[in-house]
Tab-separated table of C-alpha atoms and ligand atoms in Angstrom:
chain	number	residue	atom	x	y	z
A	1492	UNK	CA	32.296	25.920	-28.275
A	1493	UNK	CA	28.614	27.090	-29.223
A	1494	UNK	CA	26.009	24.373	-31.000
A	1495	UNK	CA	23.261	25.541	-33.193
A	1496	UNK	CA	20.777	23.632	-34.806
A	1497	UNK	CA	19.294	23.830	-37.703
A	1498	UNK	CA	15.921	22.265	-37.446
A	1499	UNK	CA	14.693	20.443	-40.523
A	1500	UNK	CA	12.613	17.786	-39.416
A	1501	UNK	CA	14.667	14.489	-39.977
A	1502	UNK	CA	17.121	16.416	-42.185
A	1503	UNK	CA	18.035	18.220	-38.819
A	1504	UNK	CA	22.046	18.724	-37.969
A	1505	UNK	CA	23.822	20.385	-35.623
A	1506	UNK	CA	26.231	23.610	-36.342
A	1507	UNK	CA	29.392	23.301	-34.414
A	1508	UNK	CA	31.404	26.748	-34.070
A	1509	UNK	CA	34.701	27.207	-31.938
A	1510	UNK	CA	38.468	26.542	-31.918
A	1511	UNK	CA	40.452	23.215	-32.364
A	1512	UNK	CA	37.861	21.370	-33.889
A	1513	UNK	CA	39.476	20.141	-36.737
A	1514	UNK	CA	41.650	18.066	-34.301
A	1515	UNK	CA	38.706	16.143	-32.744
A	1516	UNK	CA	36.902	15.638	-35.948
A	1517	UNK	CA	37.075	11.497	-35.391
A	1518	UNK	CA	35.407	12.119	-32.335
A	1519	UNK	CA	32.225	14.019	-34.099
A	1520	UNK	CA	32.202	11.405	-36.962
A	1521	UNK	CA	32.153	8.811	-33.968
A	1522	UNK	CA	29.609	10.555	-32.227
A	1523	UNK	CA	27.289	10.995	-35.564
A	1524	UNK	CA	27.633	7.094	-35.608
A	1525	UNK	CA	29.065	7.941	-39.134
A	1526	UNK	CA	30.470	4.399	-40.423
A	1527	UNK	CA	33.995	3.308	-40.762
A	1528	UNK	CA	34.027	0.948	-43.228
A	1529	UNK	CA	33.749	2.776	-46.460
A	1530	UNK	CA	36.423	5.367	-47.367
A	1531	UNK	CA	35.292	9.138	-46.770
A	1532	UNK	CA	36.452	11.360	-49.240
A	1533	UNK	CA	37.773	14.852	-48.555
A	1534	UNK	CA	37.341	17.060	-51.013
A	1535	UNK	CA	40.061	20.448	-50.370
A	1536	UNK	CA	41.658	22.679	-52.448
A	1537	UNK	CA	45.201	23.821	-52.962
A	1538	UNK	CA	45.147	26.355	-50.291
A	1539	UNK	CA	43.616	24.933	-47.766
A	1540	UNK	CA	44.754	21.162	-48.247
A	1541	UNK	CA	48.488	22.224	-47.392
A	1542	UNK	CA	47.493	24.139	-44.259
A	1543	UNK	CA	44.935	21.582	-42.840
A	1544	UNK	CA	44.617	18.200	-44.455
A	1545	UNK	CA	46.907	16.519	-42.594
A	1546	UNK	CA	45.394	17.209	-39.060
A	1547	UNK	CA	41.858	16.495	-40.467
A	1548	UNK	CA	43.225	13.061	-42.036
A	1549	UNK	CA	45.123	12.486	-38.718
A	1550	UNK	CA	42.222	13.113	-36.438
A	1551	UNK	CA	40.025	10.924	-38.874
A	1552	UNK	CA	42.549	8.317	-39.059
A	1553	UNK	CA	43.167	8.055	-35.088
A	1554	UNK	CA	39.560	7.694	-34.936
A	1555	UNK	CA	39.641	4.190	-37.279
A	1556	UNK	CA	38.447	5.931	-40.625
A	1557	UNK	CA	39.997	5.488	-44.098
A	1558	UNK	CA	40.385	8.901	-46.058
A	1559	UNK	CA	41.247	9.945	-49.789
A	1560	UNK	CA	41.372	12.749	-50.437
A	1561	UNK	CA	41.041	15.315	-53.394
A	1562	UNK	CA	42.837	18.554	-54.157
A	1563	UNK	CA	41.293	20.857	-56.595
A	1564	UNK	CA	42.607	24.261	-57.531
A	1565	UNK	CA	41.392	27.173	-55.611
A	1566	UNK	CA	38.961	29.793	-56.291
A	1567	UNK	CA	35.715	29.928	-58.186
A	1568	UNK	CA	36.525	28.163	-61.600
A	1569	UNK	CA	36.942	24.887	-59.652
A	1570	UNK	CA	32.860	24.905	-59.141
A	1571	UNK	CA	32.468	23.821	-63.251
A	1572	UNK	CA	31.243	20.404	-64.172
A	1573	UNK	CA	34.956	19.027	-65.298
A	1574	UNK	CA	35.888	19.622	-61.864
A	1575	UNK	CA	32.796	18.057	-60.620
A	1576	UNK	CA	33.625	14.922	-63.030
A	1577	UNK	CA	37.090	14.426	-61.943
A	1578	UNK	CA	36.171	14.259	-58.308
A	1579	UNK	CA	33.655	11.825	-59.482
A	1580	UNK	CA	36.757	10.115	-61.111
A	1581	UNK	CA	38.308	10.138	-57.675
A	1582	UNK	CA	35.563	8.467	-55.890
A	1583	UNK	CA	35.143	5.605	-58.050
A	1584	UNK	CA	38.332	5.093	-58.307
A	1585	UNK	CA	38.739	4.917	-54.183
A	1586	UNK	CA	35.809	3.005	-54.270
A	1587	UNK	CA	33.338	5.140	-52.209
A	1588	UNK	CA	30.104	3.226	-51.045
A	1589	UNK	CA	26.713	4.149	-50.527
A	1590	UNK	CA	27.709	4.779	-46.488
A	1591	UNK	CA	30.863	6.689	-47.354
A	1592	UNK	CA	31.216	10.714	-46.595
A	1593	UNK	CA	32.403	13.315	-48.577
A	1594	UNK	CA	33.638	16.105	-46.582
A	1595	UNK	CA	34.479	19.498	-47.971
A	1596	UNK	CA	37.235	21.293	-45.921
A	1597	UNK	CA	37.462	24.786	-47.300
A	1598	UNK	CA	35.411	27.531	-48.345
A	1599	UNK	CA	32.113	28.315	-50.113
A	1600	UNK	CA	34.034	26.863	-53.349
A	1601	UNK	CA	34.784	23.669	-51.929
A	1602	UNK	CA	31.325	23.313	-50.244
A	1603	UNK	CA	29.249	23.734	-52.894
A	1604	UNK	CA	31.636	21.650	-55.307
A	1605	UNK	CA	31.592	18.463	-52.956
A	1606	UNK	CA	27.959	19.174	-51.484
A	1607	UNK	CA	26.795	18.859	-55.152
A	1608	UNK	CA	29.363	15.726	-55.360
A	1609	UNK	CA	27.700	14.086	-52.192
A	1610	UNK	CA	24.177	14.900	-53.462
A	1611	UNK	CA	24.776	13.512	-56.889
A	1612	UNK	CA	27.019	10.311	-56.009
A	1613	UNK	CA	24.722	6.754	-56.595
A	1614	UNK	CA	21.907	9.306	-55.914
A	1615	UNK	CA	23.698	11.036	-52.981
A	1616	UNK	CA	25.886	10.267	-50.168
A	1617	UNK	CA	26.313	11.968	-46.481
A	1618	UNK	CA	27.894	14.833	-46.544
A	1619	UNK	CA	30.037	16.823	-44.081
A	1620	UNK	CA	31.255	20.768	-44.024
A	1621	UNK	CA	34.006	21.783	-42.335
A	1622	UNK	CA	34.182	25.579	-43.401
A	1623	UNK	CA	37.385	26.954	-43.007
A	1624	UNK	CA	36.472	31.139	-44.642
A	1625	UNK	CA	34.193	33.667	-42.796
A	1626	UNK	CA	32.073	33.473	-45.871
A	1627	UNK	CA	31.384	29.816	-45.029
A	1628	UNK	CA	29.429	30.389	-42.144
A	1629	UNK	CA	26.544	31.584	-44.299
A	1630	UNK	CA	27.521	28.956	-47.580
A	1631	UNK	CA	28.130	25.437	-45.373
A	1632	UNK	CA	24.702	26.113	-44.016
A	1633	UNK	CA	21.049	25.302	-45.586
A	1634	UNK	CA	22.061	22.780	-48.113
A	1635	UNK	CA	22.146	24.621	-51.320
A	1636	UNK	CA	24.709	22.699	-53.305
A	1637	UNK	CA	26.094	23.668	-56.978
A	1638	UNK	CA	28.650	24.037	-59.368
A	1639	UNK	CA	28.556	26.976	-62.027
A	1640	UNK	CA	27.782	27.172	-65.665
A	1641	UNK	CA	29.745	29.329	-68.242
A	1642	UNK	CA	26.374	31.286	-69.052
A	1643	UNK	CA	25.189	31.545	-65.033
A	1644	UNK	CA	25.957	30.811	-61.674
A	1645	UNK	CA	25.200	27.872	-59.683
A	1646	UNK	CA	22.996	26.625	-62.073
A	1647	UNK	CA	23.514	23.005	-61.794
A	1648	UNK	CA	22.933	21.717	-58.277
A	1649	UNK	CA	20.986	20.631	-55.653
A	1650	UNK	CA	19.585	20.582	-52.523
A	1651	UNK	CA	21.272	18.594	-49.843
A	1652	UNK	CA	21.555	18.830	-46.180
A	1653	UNK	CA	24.909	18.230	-43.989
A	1654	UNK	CA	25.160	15.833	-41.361
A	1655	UNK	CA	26.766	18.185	-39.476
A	1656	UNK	CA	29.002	21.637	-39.726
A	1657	UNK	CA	31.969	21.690	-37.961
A	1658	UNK	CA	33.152	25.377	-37.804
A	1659	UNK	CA	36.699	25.622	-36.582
A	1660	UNK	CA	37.609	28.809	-36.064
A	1661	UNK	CA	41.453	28.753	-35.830
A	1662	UNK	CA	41.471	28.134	-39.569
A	1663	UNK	CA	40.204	31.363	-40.344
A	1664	UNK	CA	43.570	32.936	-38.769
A	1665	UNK	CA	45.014	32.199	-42.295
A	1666	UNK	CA	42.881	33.923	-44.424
A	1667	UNK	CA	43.858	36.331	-46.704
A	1668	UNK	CA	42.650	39.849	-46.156
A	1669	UNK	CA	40.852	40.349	-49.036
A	1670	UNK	CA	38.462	36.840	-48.086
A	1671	UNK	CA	38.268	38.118	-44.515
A	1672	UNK	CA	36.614	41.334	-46.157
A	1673	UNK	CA	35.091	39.028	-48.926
A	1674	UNK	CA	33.201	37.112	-45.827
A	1675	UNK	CA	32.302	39.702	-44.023
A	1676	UNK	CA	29.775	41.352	-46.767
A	1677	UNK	CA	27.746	38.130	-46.079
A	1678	UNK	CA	27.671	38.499	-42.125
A	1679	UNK	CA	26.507	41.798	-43.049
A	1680	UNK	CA	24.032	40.631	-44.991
A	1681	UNK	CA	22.285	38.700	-42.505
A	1682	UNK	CA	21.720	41.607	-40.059
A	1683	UNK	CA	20.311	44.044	-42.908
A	1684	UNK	CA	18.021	41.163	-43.841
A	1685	UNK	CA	17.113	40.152	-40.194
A	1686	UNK	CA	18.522	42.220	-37.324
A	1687	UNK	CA	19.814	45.667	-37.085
A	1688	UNK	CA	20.992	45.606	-34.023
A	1689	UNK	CA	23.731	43.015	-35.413
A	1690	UNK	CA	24.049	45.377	-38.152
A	1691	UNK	CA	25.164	47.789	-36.090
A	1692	UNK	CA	27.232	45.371	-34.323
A	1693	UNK	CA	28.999	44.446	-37.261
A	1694	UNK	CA	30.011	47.835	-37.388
A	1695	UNK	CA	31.073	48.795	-34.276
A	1696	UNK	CA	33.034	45.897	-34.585
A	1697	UNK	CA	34.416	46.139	-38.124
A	1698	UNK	CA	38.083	46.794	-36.690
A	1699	UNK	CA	38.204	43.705	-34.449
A	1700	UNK	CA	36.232	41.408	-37.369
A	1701	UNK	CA	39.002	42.962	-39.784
A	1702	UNK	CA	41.482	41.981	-36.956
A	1703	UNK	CA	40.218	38.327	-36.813
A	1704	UNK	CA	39.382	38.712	-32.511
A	1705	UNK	CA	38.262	35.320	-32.033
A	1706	UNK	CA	35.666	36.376	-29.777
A	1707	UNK	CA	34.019	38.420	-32.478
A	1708	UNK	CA	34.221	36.580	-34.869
A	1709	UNK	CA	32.543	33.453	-32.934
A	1710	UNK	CA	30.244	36.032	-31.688
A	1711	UNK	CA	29.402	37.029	-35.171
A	1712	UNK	CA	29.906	33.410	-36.930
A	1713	UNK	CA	27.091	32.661	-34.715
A	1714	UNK	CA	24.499	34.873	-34.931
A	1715	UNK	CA	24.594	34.811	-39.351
A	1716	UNK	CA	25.227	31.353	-38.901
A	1717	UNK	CA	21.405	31.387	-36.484
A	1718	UNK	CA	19.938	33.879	-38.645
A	1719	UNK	CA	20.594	31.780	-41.506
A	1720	UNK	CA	19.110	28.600	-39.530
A	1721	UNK	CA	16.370	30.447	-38.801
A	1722	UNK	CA	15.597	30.861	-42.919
A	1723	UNK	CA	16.161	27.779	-43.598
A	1724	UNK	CA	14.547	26.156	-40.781
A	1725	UNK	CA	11.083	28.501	-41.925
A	1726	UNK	CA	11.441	27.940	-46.320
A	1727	UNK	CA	14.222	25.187	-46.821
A	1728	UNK	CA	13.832	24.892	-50.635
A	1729	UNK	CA	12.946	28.860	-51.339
A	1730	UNK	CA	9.411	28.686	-51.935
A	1731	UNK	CA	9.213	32.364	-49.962
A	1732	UNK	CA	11.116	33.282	-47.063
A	1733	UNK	CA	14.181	32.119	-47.643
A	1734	UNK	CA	14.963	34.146	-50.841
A	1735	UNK	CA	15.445	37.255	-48.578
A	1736	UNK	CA	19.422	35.115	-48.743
A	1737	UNK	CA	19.641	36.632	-51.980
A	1738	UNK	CA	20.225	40.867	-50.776
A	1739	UNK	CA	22.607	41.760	-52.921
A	1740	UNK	CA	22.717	38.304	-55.134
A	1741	UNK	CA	21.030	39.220	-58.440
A	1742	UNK	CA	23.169	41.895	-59.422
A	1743	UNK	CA	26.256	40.393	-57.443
A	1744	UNK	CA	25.914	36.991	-59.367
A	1745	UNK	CA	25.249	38.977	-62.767
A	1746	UNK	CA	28.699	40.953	-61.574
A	1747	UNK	CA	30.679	37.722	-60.804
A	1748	UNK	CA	29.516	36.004	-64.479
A	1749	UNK	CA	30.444	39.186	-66.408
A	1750	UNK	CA	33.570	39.656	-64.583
A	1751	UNK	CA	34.475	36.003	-65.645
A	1752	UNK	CA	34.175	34.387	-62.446
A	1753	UNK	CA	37.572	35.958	-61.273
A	1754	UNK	CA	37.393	39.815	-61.252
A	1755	UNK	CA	35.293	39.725	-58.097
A	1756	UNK	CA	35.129	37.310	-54.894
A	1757	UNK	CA	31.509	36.533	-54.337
A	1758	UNK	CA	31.224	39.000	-50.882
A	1759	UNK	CA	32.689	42.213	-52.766
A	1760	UNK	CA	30.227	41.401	-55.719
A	1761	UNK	CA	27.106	40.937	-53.757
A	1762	UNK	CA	28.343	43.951	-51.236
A	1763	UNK	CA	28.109	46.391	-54.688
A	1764	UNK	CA	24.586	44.415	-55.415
A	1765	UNK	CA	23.327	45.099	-51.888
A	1766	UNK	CA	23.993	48.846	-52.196
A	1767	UNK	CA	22.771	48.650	-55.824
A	1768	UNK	CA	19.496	46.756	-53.826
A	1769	UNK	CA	19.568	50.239	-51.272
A	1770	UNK	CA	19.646	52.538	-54.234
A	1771	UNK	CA	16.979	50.767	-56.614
A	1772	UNK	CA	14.735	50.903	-52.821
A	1773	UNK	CA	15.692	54.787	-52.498
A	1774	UNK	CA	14.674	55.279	-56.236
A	1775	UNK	CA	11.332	53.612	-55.606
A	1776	UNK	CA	10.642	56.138	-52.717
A	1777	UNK	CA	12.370	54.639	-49.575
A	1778	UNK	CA	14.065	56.717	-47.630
A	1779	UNK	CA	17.776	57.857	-48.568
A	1780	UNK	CA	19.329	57.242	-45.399
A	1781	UNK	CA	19.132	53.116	-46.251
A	1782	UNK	CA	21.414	54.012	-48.963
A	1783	UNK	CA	23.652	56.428	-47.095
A	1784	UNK	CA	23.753	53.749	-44.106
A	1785	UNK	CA	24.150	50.375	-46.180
A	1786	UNK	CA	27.082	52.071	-48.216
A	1787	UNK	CA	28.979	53.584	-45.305
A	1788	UNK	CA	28.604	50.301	-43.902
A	1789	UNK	CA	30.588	48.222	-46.589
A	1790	UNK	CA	33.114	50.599	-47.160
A	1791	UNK	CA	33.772	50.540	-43.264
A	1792	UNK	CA	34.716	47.009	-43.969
A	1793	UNK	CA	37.033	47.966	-47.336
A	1794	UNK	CA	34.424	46.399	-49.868
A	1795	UNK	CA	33.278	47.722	-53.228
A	1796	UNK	CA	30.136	49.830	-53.397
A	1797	UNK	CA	30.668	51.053	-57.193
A	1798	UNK	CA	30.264	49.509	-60.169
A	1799	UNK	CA	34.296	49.763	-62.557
A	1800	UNK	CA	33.393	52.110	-65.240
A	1801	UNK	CA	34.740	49.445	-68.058
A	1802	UNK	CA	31.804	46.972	-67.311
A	1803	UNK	CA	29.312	47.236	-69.621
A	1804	UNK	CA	25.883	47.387	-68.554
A	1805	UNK	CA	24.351	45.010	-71.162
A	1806	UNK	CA	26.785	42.471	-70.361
A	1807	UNK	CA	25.650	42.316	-66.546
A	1808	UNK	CA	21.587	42.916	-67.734
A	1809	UNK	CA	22.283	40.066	-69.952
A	1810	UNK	CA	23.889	38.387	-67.248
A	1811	UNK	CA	20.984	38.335	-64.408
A	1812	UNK	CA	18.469	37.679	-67.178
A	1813	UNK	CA	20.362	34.297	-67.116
A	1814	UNK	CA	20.057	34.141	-62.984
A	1815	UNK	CA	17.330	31.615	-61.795
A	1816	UNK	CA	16.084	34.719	-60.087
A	1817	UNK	CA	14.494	35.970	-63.525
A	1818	UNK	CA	11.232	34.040	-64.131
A	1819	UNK	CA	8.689	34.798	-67.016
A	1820	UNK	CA	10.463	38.096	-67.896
A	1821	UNK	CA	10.065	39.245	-64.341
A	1822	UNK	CA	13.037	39.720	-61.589
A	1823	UNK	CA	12.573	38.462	-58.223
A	1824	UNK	CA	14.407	41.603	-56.033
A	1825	UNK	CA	15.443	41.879	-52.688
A	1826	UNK	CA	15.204	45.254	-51.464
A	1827	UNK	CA	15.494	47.060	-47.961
A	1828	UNK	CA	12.592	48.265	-46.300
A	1829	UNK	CA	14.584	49.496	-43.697
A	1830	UNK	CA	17.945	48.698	-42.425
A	1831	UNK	CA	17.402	44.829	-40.981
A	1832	UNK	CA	14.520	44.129	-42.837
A	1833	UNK	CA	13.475	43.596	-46.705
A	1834	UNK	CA	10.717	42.937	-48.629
A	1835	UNK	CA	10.539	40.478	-52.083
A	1836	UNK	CA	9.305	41.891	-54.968
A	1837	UNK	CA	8.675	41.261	-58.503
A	1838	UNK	CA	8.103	44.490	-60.117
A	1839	UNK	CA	11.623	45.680	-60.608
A	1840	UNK	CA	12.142	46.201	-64.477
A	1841	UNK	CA	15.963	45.484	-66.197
A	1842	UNK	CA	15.632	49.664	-67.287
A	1843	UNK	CA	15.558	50.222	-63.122
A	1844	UNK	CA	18.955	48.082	-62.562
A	1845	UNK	CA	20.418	49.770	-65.678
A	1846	UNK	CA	19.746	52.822	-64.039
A	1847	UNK	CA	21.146	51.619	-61.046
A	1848	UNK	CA	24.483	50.783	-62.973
A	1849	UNK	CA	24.739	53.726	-64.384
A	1850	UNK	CA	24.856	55.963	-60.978
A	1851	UNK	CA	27.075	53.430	-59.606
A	1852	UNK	CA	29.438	53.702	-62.716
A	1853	UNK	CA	29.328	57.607	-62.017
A	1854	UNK	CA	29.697	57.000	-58.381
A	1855	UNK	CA	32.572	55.304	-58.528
A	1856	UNK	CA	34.122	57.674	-61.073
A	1857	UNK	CA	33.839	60.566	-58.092
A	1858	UNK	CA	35.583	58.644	-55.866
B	2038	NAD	N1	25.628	27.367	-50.931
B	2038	NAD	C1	25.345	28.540	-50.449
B	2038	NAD	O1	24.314	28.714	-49.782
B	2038	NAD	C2	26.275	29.679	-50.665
B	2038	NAD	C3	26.106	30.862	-49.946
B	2038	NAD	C4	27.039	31.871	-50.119
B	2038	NAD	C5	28.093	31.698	-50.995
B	2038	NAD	N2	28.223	30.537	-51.677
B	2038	NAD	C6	29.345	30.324	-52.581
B	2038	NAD	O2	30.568	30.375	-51.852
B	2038	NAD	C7	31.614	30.676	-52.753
B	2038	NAD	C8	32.576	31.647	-52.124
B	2038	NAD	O3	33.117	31.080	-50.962
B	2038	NAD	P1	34.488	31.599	-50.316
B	2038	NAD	O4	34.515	33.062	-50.297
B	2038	NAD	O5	34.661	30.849	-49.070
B	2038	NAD	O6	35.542	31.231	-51.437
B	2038	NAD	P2	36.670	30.124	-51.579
B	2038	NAD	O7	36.172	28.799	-51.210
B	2038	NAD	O8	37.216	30.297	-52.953
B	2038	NAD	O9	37.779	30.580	-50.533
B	2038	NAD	C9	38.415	31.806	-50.689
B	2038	NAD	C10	39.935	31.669	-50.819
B	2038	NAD	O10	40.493	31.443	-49.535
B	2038	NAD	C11	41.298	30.272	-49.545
B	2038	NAD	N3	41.131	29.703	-48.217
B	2038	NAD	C12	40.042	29.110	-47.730
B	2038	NAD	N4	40.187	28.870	-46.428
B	2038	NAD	C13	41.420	29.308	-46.088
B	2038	NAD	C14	42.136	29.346	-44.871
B	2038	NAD	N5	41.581	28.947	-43.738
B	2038	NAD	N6	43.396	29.844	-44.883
B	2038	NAD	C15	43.925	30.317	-46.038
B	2038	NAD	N7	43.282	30.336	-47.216
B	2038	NAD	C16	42.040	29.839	-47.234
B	2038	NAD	C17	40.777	29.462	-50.676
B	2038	NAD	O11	41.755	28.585	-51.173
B	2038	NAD	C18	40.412	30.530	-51.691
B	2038	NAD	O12	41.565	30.938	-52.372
B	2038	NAD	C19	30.965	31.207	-53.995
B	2038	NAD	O13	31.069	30.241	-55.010
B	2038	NAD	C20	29.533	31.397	-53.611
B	2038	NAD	O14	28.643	31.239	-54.688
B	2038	NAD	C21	27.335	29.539	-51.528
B	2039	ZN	ZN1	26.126	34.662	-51.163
């Protein structure tokens, strides 16, 4: 078992990362004097509930908690605002107190959804993650918490910090393959942003990652998981630093809205708007190989680095000029510098990501 903090002055927690936690999750509430009287609600969803509820309520139970429990349907189009109320619903209902605990088991869906749930409750309650997708290693951290709007993503939320992560790693045995891959594109992420040597980790590893070896992927869970601390820890609420997170996100979030939250999981849209970030870098004069490099690198890994031909490119333009990333007409880019590190800027026009589109589109028709 590895322990990582993330160090945020009194908001501090710990990140917990190895195998059969979720049976000794009692003891960690114990431990994190978390109190017993009020009910803690779990907030799940239909995938993950049947696989894991029981042993979390179990554990919690032997422990001398009382647990309710809420099952929402999976995938992105559970993070709206009715899905938000009825949870709401839920908790008043099982009469959750000020000192109660929601705790999201599942995956970036689930923990934003119930982080925004704990943060909004009678002005915000404790809050637990127990992540249970590879892409939750980078989305249960740093206490960005949020459900979606029709028009844009994540737009309502909040910040709000865990009390703790608790990263059990057998879970992620049951992923699908196409979340494994999903996942992945955001532990990539964090070595283009911060590290090339993990970058080229990552891909010397892809076949074991895609394989689900434990030890890589704790190995791996780890280090996004303390390059992600390490963000946080320096620009919590995104006044600089921290928006380096967002490789890959303004395009990928403009991809996910216009695809109707369902055509693409959040890692394969944000892997096509990190080699769409490479490319717009290239055009501006960087060198080619970041391109070359960054795109062999997600394919390795079986993710998207074209854009489908059918999209239309106003739609997505349209799209990211509703992203919180647009402000007074300008877009706030991530782009490589070099392969593990980027630079923000604030000069790239809506004409130089329709451009980008485009030779995507035409990319992807070649292929
Ligand atoms: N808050 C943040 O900082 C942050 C960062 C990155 C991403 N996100 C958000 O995370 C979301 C994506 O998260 P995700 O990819 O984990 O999606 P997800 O929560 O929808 O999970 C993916 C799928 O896997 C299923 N699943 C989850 N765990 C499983 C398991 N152990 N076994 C079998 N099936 C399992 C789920 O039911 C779902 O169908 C997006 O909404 C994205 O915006 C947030
Ligand atoms: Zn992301």
């Amino acid at each position: 078992m590895r322990t990582l903090q993330v160090d945020l002055g009194e908001r501090s927690y710990p990140i917990y990362i190895g195998g059969g936690l979720l049976a000794e999750t009692g003891e960690y509430f114990e431990r994190h004097n978390l109190a017993k009287k009020s009910p803690l609600l779990i907030v799940t969803d239909e995938h993950v509930g049947p696989l894991y509820l029981s042993k979390l309520e179990t554990s919690l139970q032997n422990s001398g908690y009382r647990t309710i429990s809420k099952v929402v349907k999976a995938g992105e189009k559970s993070k709206s605002l009715e899905v938000f109320e009825e949870i709401m619903t839920t908790a008043i209902e099982g009469g959750l107190d000020r000192h109660s605990v929601v705790i999201a088991l599942g995956g970036g869906v689930v923990g934003d959804l119930a982080g925004f749930v704990a943060a909004s409750y009678m002005r915000g309650v404790k809050f637990v993650q127990i992540p249970t997708t590879i892409l939750a290693h980078d989305s249960s951290v740093g206490g960005k918490v949020a459900v979606n709007h029709r028009l844009a993503k994540n737009m309502i939320g909040a910040f709000h910090q865990p009390e703790m992560v608790l990263y059990d790693v057998d879970t992620l045995q049951t992923l699908p393959e196409r979340d494994v891959r999903s996942g992945l594109s955001e532990m990539i992420k964090h070595g283009l942003i911060w590290d090339k040597s993990f970058t080229d980790w990552c891909r010397d590893q892809s076949d074991k990652l895609l394989d689900l070896d434990p030890e890589s992927l704790v190995y791996g869970l780890t280090l996004g998981c303390s390059i992600k601390a390490q963000v946080v820890s320096t620009d919590e609420r995104e006044h600089g630093l921290r928006a380096i997170l967002n490789l890959g996100h303004t395009l990928g979030h403009a991809l996910e809205a216009t695809g109707g939250y369902g055509q693409f999981l959040h890692g394969e849209a944000i892997s096509i708007g990190m080699v769409a970030a490479a490319k717009i870098a290239v055009n501006r004069g960087r060198d080619q190989s970041i391109y070359l490099v960054t795109k062999d690198l997600f394919e390795r890994f079986g993710l998207p680095t074209t854009i489908p031909s059918q999209m239309n490119e106003d739609d997505i333009i349209a799209a990211m000029m509703h992203d919180k990333k647009f402000k007074e007409n300008q877009i706030i880019y991530v782009l490589p510098i070099s392969i593990g590190e980027v630079e923000i800027v604030n000069d790239v026009t809506a004409d130089d990501v329709r451009h980008v589109i485009q030779e995507l589109k035409e990319e992807g028709q070649h292929v």
